[in-house]
């Protein structure tokens, strides 16, 4: 049997705001509501089902693998919308991207406070890359 990740529930204060935020940054569509869920589906068929809740939401981390072109477009949207970005999950390199595994990556938060990450290369895909640990400033970034 082939195992594939199919969907997950993403808790938010406002499912519409959070789903539209993610879809807008990644260039995806928001699907039709399905009961309490508002879906955003990635190109590999994984659905993030956004749900509005009224309890404390623990921060979750969601990472997305993009092509170089998609990354460039998403990064431009982040800069244009003045969404703070950083090259690392701890915020030690604000307004920068990382070059790990010879690709590009950046972290940012969604409206519910979840940690989002976009990368162009999977972790560990090039452990010998001379770009591992390198960060680059993003002009105009917040």
PDB file of C-alpha atoms in Angstrom:
ATOM      1  CA  UNK A   1       0.000   0.000   0.000  1.00  0.00           C
ATOM      2  CA  UNK A   2       1.238   3.491  -0.833  1.00  0.00           C
ATOM      3  CA  UNK A   3       0.897   5.923   2.069  1.00  0.00           C
ATOM      4  CA  UNK A   4       0.140   9.549   1.235  1.00  0.00           C
ATOM      5  CA  UNK A   5      -0.636  12.519   3.426  1.00  0.00           C
ATOM      6  CA  UNK A   6      -4.180  13.623   2.576  1.00  0.00           C
ATOM      7  CA  UNK A   7      -5.358  16.469   4.828  1.00  0.00           C
ATOM      8  CA  UNK A   8      -4.983  18.246   8.137  1.00  0.00           C
ATOM      9  CA  UNK A   9      -7.082  20.672  10.163  1.00  0.00           C
ATOM     10  CA  UNK A  10      -5.625  24.136  10.710  1.00  0.00           C
ATOM     11  CA  UNK A  11      -7.157  25.933  13.695  1.00  0.00           C
ATOM     12  CA  UNK A  12      -7.620  29.685  13.328  1.00  0.00           C
ATOM     13  CA  UNK A  13      -9.521  32.606  14.821  1.00  0.00           C
ATOM     14  CA  UNK A  14     -11.056  33.305  11.402  1.00  0.00           C
ATOM     15  CA  UNK A  15     -10.991  30.478   8.871  1.00  0.00           C
ATOM     16  CA  UNK A  16     -11.745  32.826   5.985  1.00  0.00           C
ATOM     17  CA  UNK A  17      -8.900  35.203   6.826  1.00  0.00           C
ATOM     18  CA  UNK A  18      -6.355  32.439   7.400  1.00  0.00           C
ATOM     19  CA  UNK A  19      -7.326  30.368   4.341  1.00  0.00           C
ATOM     20  CA  UNK A  20      -7.306  33.420   2.064  1.00  0.00           C
ATOM     21  CA  UNK A  21      -3.951  34.530   3.487  1.00  0.00           C
ATOM     22  CA  UNK A  22      -2.254  31.197   2.712  1.00  0.00           C
ATOM     23  CA  UNK A  23      -3.920  30.803  -0.676  1.00  0.00           C
ATOM     24  CA  UNK A  24      -2.979  34.357  -1.606  1.00  0.00           C
ATOM     25  CA  UNK A  25       0.690  33.979  -0.689  1.00  0.00           C
ATOM     26  CA  UNK A  26       1.041  30.595  -2.411  1.00  0.00           C
ATOM     27  CA  UNK A  27      -1.065  31.415  -5.476  1.00  0.00           C
ATOM     28  CA  UNK A  28      -3.671  28.770  -4.634  1.00  0.00           C
ATOM     29  CA  UNK A  29      -7.473  28.773  -4.558  1.00  0.00           C
ATOM     30  CA  UNK A  30      -9.747  28.596  -1.535  1.00  0.00           C
ATOM     31  CA  UNK A  31     -12.264  25.798  -2.015  1.00  0.00           C
ATOM     32  CA  UNK A  32     -15.938  25.681  -1.168  1.00  0.00           C
ATOM     33  CA  UNK A  33     -16.759  25.347   2.538  1.00  0.00           C
ATOM     34  CA  UNK A  34     -17.312  21.784   3.740  1.00  0.00           C
ATOM     35  CA  UNK A  35     -19.207  22.060   7.017  1.00  0.00           C
ATOM     36  CA  UNK A  36     -16.981  23.878   9.494  1.00  0.00           C
ATOM     37  CA  UNK A  37     -13.955  23.604   7.196  1.00  0.00           C
ATOM     38  CA  UNK A  38     -12.653  25.924   4.501  1.00  0.00           C
ATOM     39  CA  UNK A  39     -10.174  23.996   2.323  1.00  0.00           C
ATOM     40  CA  UNK A  40      -6.998  25.032   0.548  1.00  0.00           C
ATOM     41  CA  UNK A  41      -5.550  22.215  -1.568  1.00  0.00           C
ATOM     42  CA  UNK A  42      -1.945  22.035  -2.749  1.00  0.00           C
ATOM     43  CA  UNK A  43      -0.883  20.762  -6.168  1.00  0.00           C
ATOM     44  CA  UNK A  44      -0.007  17.336  -4.739  1.00  0.00           C
ATOM     45  CA  UNK A  45      -3.545  16.913  -3.387  1.00  0.00           C
ATOM     46  CA  UNK A  46      -2.963  17.678   0.295  1.00  0.00           C
ATOM     47  CA  UNK A  47      -5.803  19.712   1.780  1.00  0.00           C
ATOM     48  CA  UNK A  48      -5.463  22.139   4.662  1.00  0.00           C
ATOM     49  CA  UNK A  49      -8.926  22.420   6.219  1.00  0.00           C
ATOM     50  CA  UNK A  50      -9.183  25.744   8.054  1.00  0.00           C
ATOM     51  CA  UNK A  51     -11.544  25.838  11.039  1.00  0.00           C
ATOM     52  CA  UNK A  52     -12.520  28.769  13.232  1.00  0.00           C
ATOM     53  CA  UNK A  53     -12.144  27.962  16.934  1.00  0.00           C
ATOM     54  CA  UNK A  54     -12.601  29.913  20.163  1.00  0.00           C
ATOM     55  CA  UNK A  55      -9.862  28.331  22.289  1.00  0.00           C
ATOM     56  CA  UNK A  56      -6.134  29.026  22.625  1.00  0.00           C
ATOM     57  CA  UNK A  57      -4.445  27.856  19.456  1.00  0.00           C
ATOM     58  CA  UNK A  58      -1.023  26.250  19.854  1.00  0.00           C
ATOM     59  CA  UNK A  59       1.407  27.334  17.152  1.00  0.00           C
ATOM     60  CA  UNK A  60       1.897  24.760  14.425  1.00  0.00           C
ATOM     61  CA  UNK A  61       4.472  24.686  11.624  1.00  0.00           C
ATOM     62  CA  UNK A  62       3.534  24.143   7.978  1.00  0.00           C
ATOM     63  CA  UNK A  63       6.204  23.952   5.254  1.00  0.00           C
ATOM     64  CA  UNK A  64       5.586  24.096   1.507  1.00  0.00           C
ATOM     65  CA  UNK A  65       7.897  23.000  -1.307  1.00  0.00           C
ATOM     66  CA  UNK A  66       7.755  25.423  -4.238  1.00  0.00           C
ATOM     67  CA  UNK A  67       9.493  25.751  -7.580  1.00  0.00           C
ATOM     68  CA  UNK A  68      11.986  28.605  -7.929  1.00  0.00           C
ATOM     69  CA  UNK A  69       9.410  30.617  -9.911  1.00  0.00           C
ATOM     70  CA  UNK A  70       6.664  29.995  -7.352  1.00  0.00           C
ATOM     71  CA  UNK A  71       9.056  30.941  -4.551  1.00  0.00           C
ATOM     72  CA  UNK A  72       9.922  34.205  -6.286  1.00  0.00           C
ATOM     73  CA  UNK A  73       6.228  35.042  -6.697  1.00  0.00           C
ATOM     74  CA  UNK A  74       5.369  34.144  -3.091  1.00  0.00           C
ATOM     75  CA  UNK A  75       8.343  36.121  -1.758  1.00  0.00           C
ATOM     76  CA  UNK A  76       7.250  39.138  -3.819  1.00  0.00           C
ATOM     77  CA  UNK A  77       3.754  38.884  -2.288  1.00  0.00           C
ATOM     78  CA  UNK A  78       5.215  38.741   1.217  1.00  0.00           C
ATOM     79  CA  UNK A  79       7.332  41.836   0.575  1.00  0.00           C
ATOM     80  CA  UNK A  80       4.481  43.696  -1.145  1.00  0.00           C
ATOM     81  CA  UNK A  81       2.118  42.980   1.756  1.00  0.00           C
ATOM     82  CA  UNK A  82       4.824  43.926   4.291  1.00  0.00           C
ATOM     83  CA  UNK A  83       4.607  40.559   6.035  1.00  0.00           C
ATOM     84  CA  UNK A  84       7.682  40.071   8.222  1.00  0.00           C
ATOM     85  CA  UNK A  85      10.006  37.350   6.963  1.00  0.00           C
ATOM     86  CA  UNK A  86      13.078  35.639   8.371  1.00  0.00           C
ATOM     87  CA  UNK A  87      15.673  33.142   7.204  1.00  0.00           C
ATOM     88  CA  UNK A  88      15.331  30.925  10.281  1.00  0.00           C
ATOM     89  CA  UNK A  89      12.545  29.709  12.578  1.00  0.00           C
ATOM     90  CA  UNK A  90      13.961  31.567  15.604  1.00  0.00           C
ATOM     91  CA  UNK A  91      13.976  35.048  14.069  1.00  0.00           C
ATOM     92  CA  UNK A  92      17.735  35.548  14.248  1.00  0.00           C
ATOM     93  CA  UNK A  93      17.888  36.618  10.589  1.00  0.00           C
ATOM     94  CA  UNK A  94      14.969  38.993   9.885  1.00  0.00           C
ATOM     95  CA  UNK A  95      14.348  40.358   6.378  1.00  0.00           C
ATOM     96  CA  UNK A  96      16.464  37.549   4.914  1.00  0.00           C
ATOM     97  CA  UNK A  97      16.048  34.191   3.171  1.00  0.00           C
ATOM     98  CA  UNK A  98      18.195  31.103   3.660  1.00  0.00           C
ATOM     99  CA  UNK A  99      20.061  29.207   0.929  1.00  0.00           C
ATOM    100  CA  UNK A 100      20.068  25.788   2.584  1.00  0.00           C
ATOM    101  CA  UNK A 101      20.623  22.741   0.373  1.00  0.00           C
ATOM    102  CA  UNK A 102      21.422  25.088  -2.512  1.00  0.00           C
ATOM    103  CA  UNK A 103      17.840  26.323  -2.649  1.00  0.00           C
ATOM    104  CA  UNK A 104      15.970  29.164  -1.024  1.00  0.00           C
ATOM    105  CA  UNK A 105      13.760  29.246   2.058  1.00  0.00           C
ATOM    106  CA  UNK A 106      11.913  31.728   4.228  1.00  0.00           C
ATOM    107  CA  UNK A 107       9.719  31.718   7.341  1.00  0.00           C
ATOM    108  CA  UNK A 108       6.698  33.900   8.138  1.00  0.00           C
ATOM    109  CA  UNK A 109       3.581  33.798  10.338  1.00  0.00           C
ATOM    110  CA  UNK A 110      -0.052  33.442   9.331  1.00  0.00           C
ATOM    111  CA  UNK A 111      -2.921  35.438  10.939  1.00  0.00           C
ATOM    112  CA  UNK A 112      -3.436  32.728  13.615  1.00  0.00           C
ATOM    113  CA  UNK A 113       0.258  32.774  14.572  1.00  0.00           C
ATOM    114  CA  UNK A 114       1.212  29.519  12.854  1.00  0.00           C
ATOM    115  CA  UNK A 115       4.767  29.305  11.529  1.00  0.00           C
ATOM    116  CA  UNK A 116       4.791  28.983   7.749  1.00  0.00           C
ATOM    117  CA  UNK A 117       7.801  28.117   5.642  1.00  0.00           C
ATOM    118  CA  UNK A 118       8.393  28.014   1.909  1.00  0.00           C
ATOM    119  CA  UNK A 119      11.396  26.197   0.460  1.00  0.00           C
ATOM    120  CA  UNK A 120      12.679  25.295  -2.995  1.00  0.00           C
ATOM    121  CA  UNK A 121      14.655  22.196  -1.965  1.00  0.00           C
ATOM    122  CA  UNK A 122      13.697  19.502   0.552  1.00  0.00           C
ATOM    123  CA  UNK A 123      15.740  19.406   3.749  1.00  0.00           C
ATOM    124  CA  UNK A 124      18.872  17.308   3.352  1.00  0.00           C
ATOM    125  CA  UNK A 125      18.696  17.227  -0.447  1.00  0.00           C
ATOM    126  CA  UNK A 126      22.216  18.694  -0.721  1.00  0.00           C
ATOM    127  CA  UNK A 127      24.019  18.406   2.627  1.00  0.00           C
ATOM    128  CA  UNK A 128      27.348  19.317   1.004  1.00  0.00           C
ATOM    129  CA  UNK A 129      26.069  22.552  -0.538  1.00  0.00           C
ATOM    130  CA  UNK A 130      28.398  25.486   0.077  1.00  0.00           C
ATOM    131  CA  UNK A 131      25.238  27.574   0.552  1.00  0.00           C
ATOM    132  CA  UNK A 132      24.145  25.750   3.731  1.00  0.00           C
ATOM    133  CA  UNK A 133      23.968  28.336   6.502  1.00  0.00           C
ATOM    134  CA  UNK A 134      24.115  31.276   4.060  1.00  0.00           C
ATOM    135  CA  UNK A 135      21.413  33.944   4.243  1.00  0.00           C
ATOM    136  CA  UNK A 136      20.596  36.753   1.823  1.00  0.00           C
ATOM    137  CA  UNK A 137      18.949  40.092   2.458  1.00  0.00           C
ATOM    138  CA  UNK A 138      15.616  40.675   0.707  1.00  0.00           C
ATOM    139  CA  UNK A 139      15.316  44.278  -0.484  1.00  0.00           C
ATOM    140  CA  UNK A 140      12.165  45.930   0.823  1.00  0.00           C
ATOM    141  CA  UNK A 141      11.355  43.103   3.241  1.00  0.00           C
ATOM    142  CA  UNK A 142       9.700  43.757   6.576  1.00  0.00           C
TER     143      UNK A 142
END
